[in-house]
mmCIF file of C-alpha atoms in Angstrom:
data_model
loop_
_atom_site.group_PDB
_atom_site.id
_atom_site.type_symbol
_atom_site.label_atom_id
_atom_site.label_comp_id
_atom_site.label_asym_id
_atom_site.label_seq_id
_atom_site.Cartn_x
_atom_site.Cartn_y
_atom_site.Cartn_z
ATOM 1 C CA UNK A 509 -49.871 54.005 -107.989
ATOM 2 C CA UNK A 510 -49.896 51.847 -105.657
ATOM 3 C CA UNK A 511 -47.868 48.405 -105.527
ATOM 4 C CA UNK A 512 -49.152 45.138 -104.406
ATOM 5 C CA UNK A 513 -46.787 44.127 -102.186
ATOM 6 C CA UNK A 514 -48.219 40.447 -100.824
ATOM 7 C CA UNK A 515 -46.964 38.233 -98.405
ATOM 8 C CA UNK A 516 -50.192 38.244 -96.250
ATOM 9 C CA UNK A 517 -52.595 40.140 -93.628
ATOM 10 C CA UNK A 518 -51.548 40.815 -90.055
ATOM 11 C CA UNK A 519 -55.368 41.472 -89.680
ATOM 12 C CA UNK A 520 -56.951 37.578 -87.928
ATOM 13 C CA UNK A 521 -57.752 35.141 -90.353
ATOM 14 C CA UNK A 522 -61.096 35.135 -90.394
ATOM 15 C CA UNK A 523 -61.131 38.705 -91.077
ATOM 16 C CA UNK A 524 -58.295 38.036 -94.112
ATOM 17 C CA UNK A 525 -59.333 38.918 -98.094
ATOM 18 C CA UNK A 526 -58.262 36.571 -101.153
ATOM 19 C CA UNK A 527 -54.830 37.040 -101.725
ATOM 20 C CA UNK A 528 -53.977 39.852 -103.787
ATOM 21 C CA UNK A 529 -51.633 39.612 -106.428
ATOM 22 C CA UNK A 530 -47.792 40.424 -106.217
ATOM 23 C CA UNK A 531 -46.583 42.532 -108.712
ATOM 24 C CA UNK A 532 -42.707 41.605 -107.532
ATOM 25 C CA UNK A 533 -41.140 38.269 -108.409
ATOM 26 C CA UNK A 534 -40.166 36.165 -104.475
ATOM 27 C CA UNK A 535 -36.629 36.930 -104.776
ATOM 28 C CA UNK A 536 -37.744 41.112 -104.925
ATOM 29 C CA UNK A 537 -40.327 40.430 -102.159
ATOM 30 C CA UNK A 538 -37.469 39.096 -100.179
ATOM 31 C CA UNK A 539 -35.748 42.463 -100.457
ATOM 32 C CA UNK A 540 -38.085 44.971 -100.152
ATOM 33 C CA UNK A 541 -39.544 43.291 -97.075
ATOM 34 C CA UNK A 542 -35.985 43.123 -95.333
ATOM 35 C CA UNK A 543 -35.475 46.823 -96.152
ATOM 36 C CA UNK A 544 -38.846 47.518 -94.925
ATOM 37 C CA UNK A 545 -38.038 46.211 -91.469
ATOM 38 C CA UNK A 546 -34.486 47.691 -91.823
ATOM 39 C CA UNK A 547 -35.507 51.026 -91.874
ATOM 40 C CA UNK A 548 -37.070 50.235 -89.304
ATOM 41 C CA UNK A 549 -34.746 48.953 -86.935
ATOM 42 C CA UNK A 550 -33.545 52.081 -87.782
ATOM 43 C CA UNK A 551 -35.707 54.392 -85.800
ATOM 44 C CA UNK A 552 -37.450 51.786 -83.911
ATOM 45 C CA UNK A 553 -34.532 49.315 -82.933
ATOM 46 C CA UNK A 554 -35.163 49.349 -78.708
ATOM 47 C CA UNK A 555 -38.569 48.672 -79.768
ATOM 48 C CA UNK A 556 -38.124 45.984 -81.818
ATOM 49 C CA UNK A 557 -35.365 44.371 -79.551
ATOM 50 C CA UNK A 558 -38.139 44.516 -76.974
ATOM 51 C CA UNK A 559 -41.415 42.756 -79.685
ATOM 52 C CA UNK A 560 -37.842 40.038 -79.637
ATOM 53 C CA UNK A 561 -37.838 39.491 -75.867
ATOM 54 C CA UNK A 562 -41.665 39.352 -75.344
ATOM 55 C CA UNK A 563 -42.407 37.314 -78.534
ATOM 56 C CA UNK A 564 -45.396 37.983 -79.279
ATOM 57 C CA UNK A 565 -47.606 36.644 -82.885
ATOM 58 C CA UNK A 566 -47.711 39.077 -85.491
ATOM 59 C CA UNK A 567 -51.595 39.965 -84.410
ATOM 60 C CA UNK A 568 -50.705 41.267 -80.964
ATOM 61 C CA UNK A 569 -48.367 43.027 -82.661
ATOM 62 C CA UNK A 570 -50.548 45.967 -84.186
ATOM 63 C CA UNK A 571 -52.506 46.134 -80.340
ATOM 64 C CA UNK A 572 -49.790 45.607 -78.409
ATOM 65 C CA UNK A 573 -47.072 48.043 -80.609
ATOM 66 C CA UNK A 574 -48.245 50.083 -83.363
ATOM 67 C CA UNK A 575 -45.517 51.896 -83.583
ATOM 68 C CA UNK A 576 -43.229 49.502 -85.012
ATOM 69 C CA UNK A 577 -45.653 49.951 -88.220
ATOM 70 C CA UNK A 578 -43.809 52.964 -89.761
ATOM 71 C CA UNK A 579 -45.627 54.617 -93.346
ATOM 72 C CA UNK A 580 -42.991 56.728 -94.421
ATOM 73 C CA UNK A 581 -40.094 53.595 -94.609
ATOM 74 C CA UNK A 582 -42.359 52.251 -96.717
ATOM 75 C CA UNK A 583 -42.742 55.856 -98.583
ATOM 76 C CA UNK A 584 -38.612 55.267 -98.007
ATOM 77 C CA UNK A 585 -38.085 52.194 -99.898
ATOM 78 C CA UNK A 586 -40.748 52.457 -103.065
ATOM 79 C CA UNK A 587 -42.565 56.648 -103.045
ATOM 80 C CA UNK A 588 -44.850 55.619 -105.229
ATOM 81 C CA UNK A 589 -46.695 53.385 -102.424
ATOM 82 C CA UNK A 590 -46.187 50.102 -101.357
ATOM 83 C CA UNK A 591 -49.271 47.656 -100.011
ATOM 84 C CA UNK A 592 -47.079 45.310 -97.492
ATOM 85 C CA UNK A 593 -49.032 42.299 -95.906
ATOM 86 C CA UNK A 594 -47.578 39.942 -93.538
ATOM 87 C CA UNK A 595 -48.515 36.290 -92.295
ATOM 88 C CA UNK A 596 -47.612 33.945 -89.619
ATOM 89 C CA UNK A 597 -43.989 35.768 -87.995
ATOM 90 C CA UNK A 598 -43.194 37.088 -91.448
ATOM 91 C CA UNK A 599 -42.918 40.583 -90.295
ATOM 92 C CA UNK A 600 -41.203 39.412 -86.772
ATOM 93 C CA UNK A 601 -38.693 37.479 -88.888
ATOM 94 C CA UNK A 602 -37.483 39.924 -90.584
ATOM 95 C CA UNK A 603 -36.759 42.097 -87.742
ATOM 96 C CA UNK A 604 -35.023 39.605 -86.436
ATOM 97 C CA UNK A 605 -33.038 40.088 -89.950
ATOM 98 C CA UNK A 606 -32.365 43.028 -89.645
ATOM 99 C CA UNK A 607 -31.458 43.426 -85.839
ATOM 100 C CA UNK A 608 -28.829 40.535 -86.558
ATOM 101 C CA UNK A 609 -27.475 43.186 -89.377
ATOM 102 C CA UNK A 610 -27.558 46.004 -87.307
ATOM 103 C CA UNK A 611 -25.827 44.605 -83.369
ATOM 104 C CA UNK A 612 -24.883 41.123 -83.574
ATOM 105 C CA UNK A 613 -22.816 40.296 -86.973
ATOM 106 C CA UNK A 614 -19.345 40.469 -84.270
ATOM 107 C CA UNK A 615 -21.128 39.006 -81.458
ATOM 108 C CA UNK A 616 -20.193 35.518 -81.445
ATOM 109 C CA UNK A 617 -22.478 32.609 -79.372
ATOM 110 C CA UNK A 618 -20.166 30.054 -78.730
ATOM 111 C CA UNK A 619 -21.026 28.738 -75.780
ATOM 112 C CA UNK A 620 -24.979 28.815 -75.358
ATOM 113 C CA UNK A 621 -24.295 25.337 -72.446
ATOM 114 C CA UNK A 622 -25.258 28.133 -69.524
ATOM 115 C CA UNK A 623 -28.128 29.901 -71.371
ATOM 116 C CA UNK A 624 -31.520 28.964 -70.145
ATOM 117 C CA UNK A 625 -33.842 26.985 -73.109
ATOM 118 C CA UNK A 626 -35.737 30.119 -74.073
ATOM 119 C CA UNK A 627 -39.632 30.523 -73.805
ATOM 120 C CA UNK A 628 -42.306 30.001 -77.107
ATOM 121 C CA UNK A 629 -45.396 30.622 -77.595
ATOM 122 C CA UNK A 630 -47.549 27.006 -76.560
ATOM 123 C CA UNK A 631 -48.703 25.266 -78.125
ATOM 124 C CA UNK A 632 -52.674 25.194 -79.860
ATOM 125 C CA UNK A 633 -55.443 23.022 -78.845
ATOM 126 C CA UNK A 634 -58.503 22.896 -80.778
ATOM 127 C CA UNK A 635 -61.896 20.638 -80.358
ATOM 128 C CA UNK A 636 -63.799 19.863 -83.020
ATOM 129 C CA UNK A 637 -66.785 19.934 -80.213
ATOM 130 C CA UNK A 638 -66.887 23.075 -80.377
ATOM 131 C CA UNK A 639 -66.080 24.705 -83.389
ATOM 132 C CA UNK A 640 -68.197 26.531 -85.440
ATOM 133 C CA UNK A 641 -71.377 24.568 -87.460
ATOM 134 C CA UNK A 642 -70.752 26.583 -90.249
ATOM 135 C CA UNK A 643 -68.227 24.478 -92.835
ATOM 136 C CA UNK A 644 -66.619 28.089 -94.319
ATOM 137 C CA UNK A 645 -65.631 29.050 -90.629
ATOM 138 C CA UNK A 646 -64.930 25.954 -89.004
ATOM 139 C CA UNK A 647 -62.244 25.151 -92.076
ATOM 140 C CA UNK A 648 -61.092 29.108 -91.050
ATOM 141 C CA UNK A 649 -60.767 27.930 -87.076
ATOM 142 C CA UNK A 650 -58.661 25.022 -88.393
ATOM 143 C CA UNK A 651 -56.626 26.563 -90.341
ATOM 144 C CA UNK A 652 -55.419 29.934 -88.189
ATOM 145 C CA UNK A 653 -54.707 26.145 -85.367
ATOM 146 C CA UNK A 654 -52.935 24.608 -88.210
ATOM 147 C CA UNK A 655 -50.487 27.549 -88.654
ATOM 148 C CA UNK A 656 -50.254 28.812 -85.038
ATOM 149 C CA UNK A 657 -48.551 24.908 -84.340
ATOM 150 C CA UNK A 658 -46.204 25.258 -87.521
ATOM 151 C CA UNK A 659 -45.581 28.949 -86.645
ATOM 152 C CA UNK A 660 -45.134 27.532 -82.736
ATOM 153 C CA UNK A 661 -43.582 24.386 -83.717
ATOM 154 C CA UNK A 662 -40.204 26.011 -85.880
ATOM 155 C CA UNK A 663 -40.118 28.435 -83.616
ATOM 156 C CA UNK A 664 -38.570 26.111 -81.162
ATOM 157 C CA UNK A 665 -36.725 24.617 -84.011
ATOM 158 C CA UNK A 666 -34.853 27.924 -85.153
ATOM 159 C CA UNK A 667 -33.575 27.771 -81.272
ATOM 160 C CA UNK A 668 -32.764 24.425 -81.795
ATOM 161 C CA UNK A 669 -30.885 24.942 -84.935
ATOM 162 C CA UNK A 670 -29.096 28.815 -83.570
ATOM 163 C CA UNK A 671 -28.084 26.306 -80.446
ATOM 164 C CA UNK A 672 -26.741 23.011 -82.472
ATOM 165 C CA UNK A 673 -24.399 26.023 -84.353
ATOM 166 C CA UNK A 674 -24.309 29.278 -83.278
ATOM 167 C CA UNK A 675 -21.597 29.777 -86.105
ATOM 168 C CA UNK A 676 -23.944 28.132 -88.724
ATOM 169 C CA UNK A 677 -26.543 30.516 -87.618
ATOM 170 C CA UNK A 678 -24.351 33.108 -87.978
ATOM 171 C CA UNK A 679 -22.169 32.501 -91.997
ATOM 172 C CA UNK A 680 -26.364 31.651 -92.839
ATOM 173 C CA UNK A 681 -27.647 34.814 -91.492
ATOM 174 C CA UNK A 682 -25.011 36.735 -92.620
ATOM 175 C CA UNK A 683 -25.295 36.025 -96.029
ATOM 176 C CA UNK A 684 -27.157 38.179 -98.991
ATOM 177 C CA UNK A 685 -30.717 36.507 -99.248
ATOM 178 C CA UNK A 686 -30.811 34.250 -102.870
ATOM 179 C CA UNK A 687 -27.479 34.104 -103.201
ATOM 180 C CA UNK A 688 -24.626 32.173 -103.639
ATOM 181 C CA UNK A 689 -23.568 32.191 -100.408
ATOM 182 C CA UNK A 690 -27.077 31.408 -98.552
ATOM 183 C CA UNK A 691 -27.010 28.515 -100.330
ATOM 184 C CA UNK A 692 -23.998 27.182 -98.837
ATOM 185 C CA UNK A 693 -24.685 27.802 -95.465
ATOM 186 C CA UNK A 694 -28.163 26.273 -95.989
ATOM 187 C CA UNK A 695 -25.613 23.671 -97.507
ATOM 188 C CA UNK A 696 -24.019 23.652 -93.828
ATOM 189 C CA UNK A 697 -26.711 23.756 -91.983
ATOM 190 C CA UNK A 698 -28.832 20.259 -92.957
ATOM 191 C CA UNK A 699 -26.582 18.139 -90.162
ATOM 192 C CA UNK A 700 -28.283 20.627 -86.996
ATOM 193 C CA UNK A 701 -31.497 20.807 -88.881
ATOM 194 C CA UNK A 702 -31.836 17.355 -89.172
ATOM 195 C CA UNK A 703 -30.980 16.744 -84.729
ATOM 196 C CA UNK A 704 -33.880 19.185 -84.931
ATOM 197 C CA UNK A 705 -36.167 17.422 -86.075
ATOM 198 C CA UNK A 706 -38.756 15.743 -83.941
ATOM 199 C CA UNK A 707 -39.069 12.346 -85.929
ATOM 200 C CA UNK A 708 -41.991 11.352 -88.034
ATOM 201 C CA UNK A 709 -42.076 15.066 -88.034
ATOM 202 C CA UNK A 710 -42.265 16.313 -91.910
ATOM 203 C CA UNK A 711 -42.116 20.838 -92.279
ATOM 204 C CA UNK A 712 -42.511 22.395 -95.691
ATOM 205 C CA UNK A 713 -41.747 25.630 -95.476
ATOM 206 C CA UNK A 714 -39.655 28.095 -97.606
ATOM 207 C CA UNK A 715 -36.693 28.975 -96.586
ATOM 208 C CA UNK A 716 -37.235 32.566 -95.892
ATOM 209 C CA UNK A 717 -38.959 30.516 -92.860
ATOM 210 C CA UNK A 718 -36.191 28.494 -91.715
ATOM 211 C CA UNK A 719 -33.993 31.748 -91.895
ATOM 212 C CA UNK A 720 -36.073 33.604 -90.199
ATOM 213 C CA UNK A 721 -37.257 31.765 -87.226
ATOM 214 C CA UNK A 722 -33.245 30.496 -87.144
ATOM 215 C CA UNK A 723 -32.597 34.776 -87.004
ATOM 216 C CA UNK A 724 -35.637 34.882 -84.803
ATOM 217 C CA UNK A 725 -34.382 32.769 -82.145
ATOM 218 C CA UNK A 726 -31.107 33.656 -83.129
ATOM 219 C CA UNK A 727 -31.488 37.527 -81.844
ATOM 220 C CA UNK A 728 -33.037 35.800 -78.598
ATOM 221 C CA UNK A 729 -29.652 33.868 -77.546
ATOM 222 C CA UNK A 730 -28.082 36.813 -77.555
ATOM 223 C CA UNK A 731 -30.521 38.726 -76.072
ATOM 224 C CA UNK A 732 -30.290 35.896 -72.778
ATOM 225 C CA UNK A 733 -26.414 35.424 -73.454
ATOM 226 C CA UNK A 734 -26.032 39.410 -73.037
ATOM 227 C CA UNK A 735 -28.461 40.638 -70.963
ATOM 228 C CA UNK A 736 -27.501 44.215 -70.860
ATOM 229 C CA UNK A 737 -25.684 44.948 -73.953
ATOM 230 C CA UNK A 738 -27.815 45.281 -75.866
ATOM 231 C CA UNK A 739 -30.963 48.873 -76.420
ATOM 232 C CA UNK A 740 -34.099 46.579 -74.905
ATOM 233 C CA UNK A 741 -34.567 48.300 -72.469
ATOM 234 C CA UNK A 742 -34.668 51.976 -74.101
ATOM 235 C CA UNK A 743 -38.585 51.376 -75.348
ATOM 236 C CA UNK A 744 -40.262 54.774 -77.221
#
């Protein structure tokens, strides 16, 4: 028996088939993804940290860091088989949360004023005149553009929130998923979320995506603040 945990695929969007139906609830998906990421970080922590520093997109990870996908970790959480697929930065963000749990629960990021702004992937540009004439392929290109644009903005948004309130970000990442503590932590972040939202901008994403973006940037800020403290150099 092989169960499907659908979050979407790491392959380029043009190659994706229609989403499979997940056999798990959203809460179970979050839990299983976290367990998988914890296992991967336990096995390949230095490599996961290197990925945080390099900040690649999901499409790059498979080509550049194939060792970060560990089949035995899937077997560990579901011995009878599990088909895990990830969209956007979901996998990178899950690794960031696992790195936080392993290395950063006791680290304070009180003063980030001296930490330079993080680098983020550039905002994409689309030229409608150069899109494929085929309607389906053109829509695929527009969807890829919109996804990349949203991810690029969300990455910057996550850094802003982590800088606005490092303690608030830490409280969120220390809370159990889908718990009252997580709900309370999100509530306390409302002021920072509002300050970081560009005027006239509307964002629509779930709490898991927002939490992951904050985690990714919290880890990267910790790396920048304490460049010799964490295991990013001993890459396997």
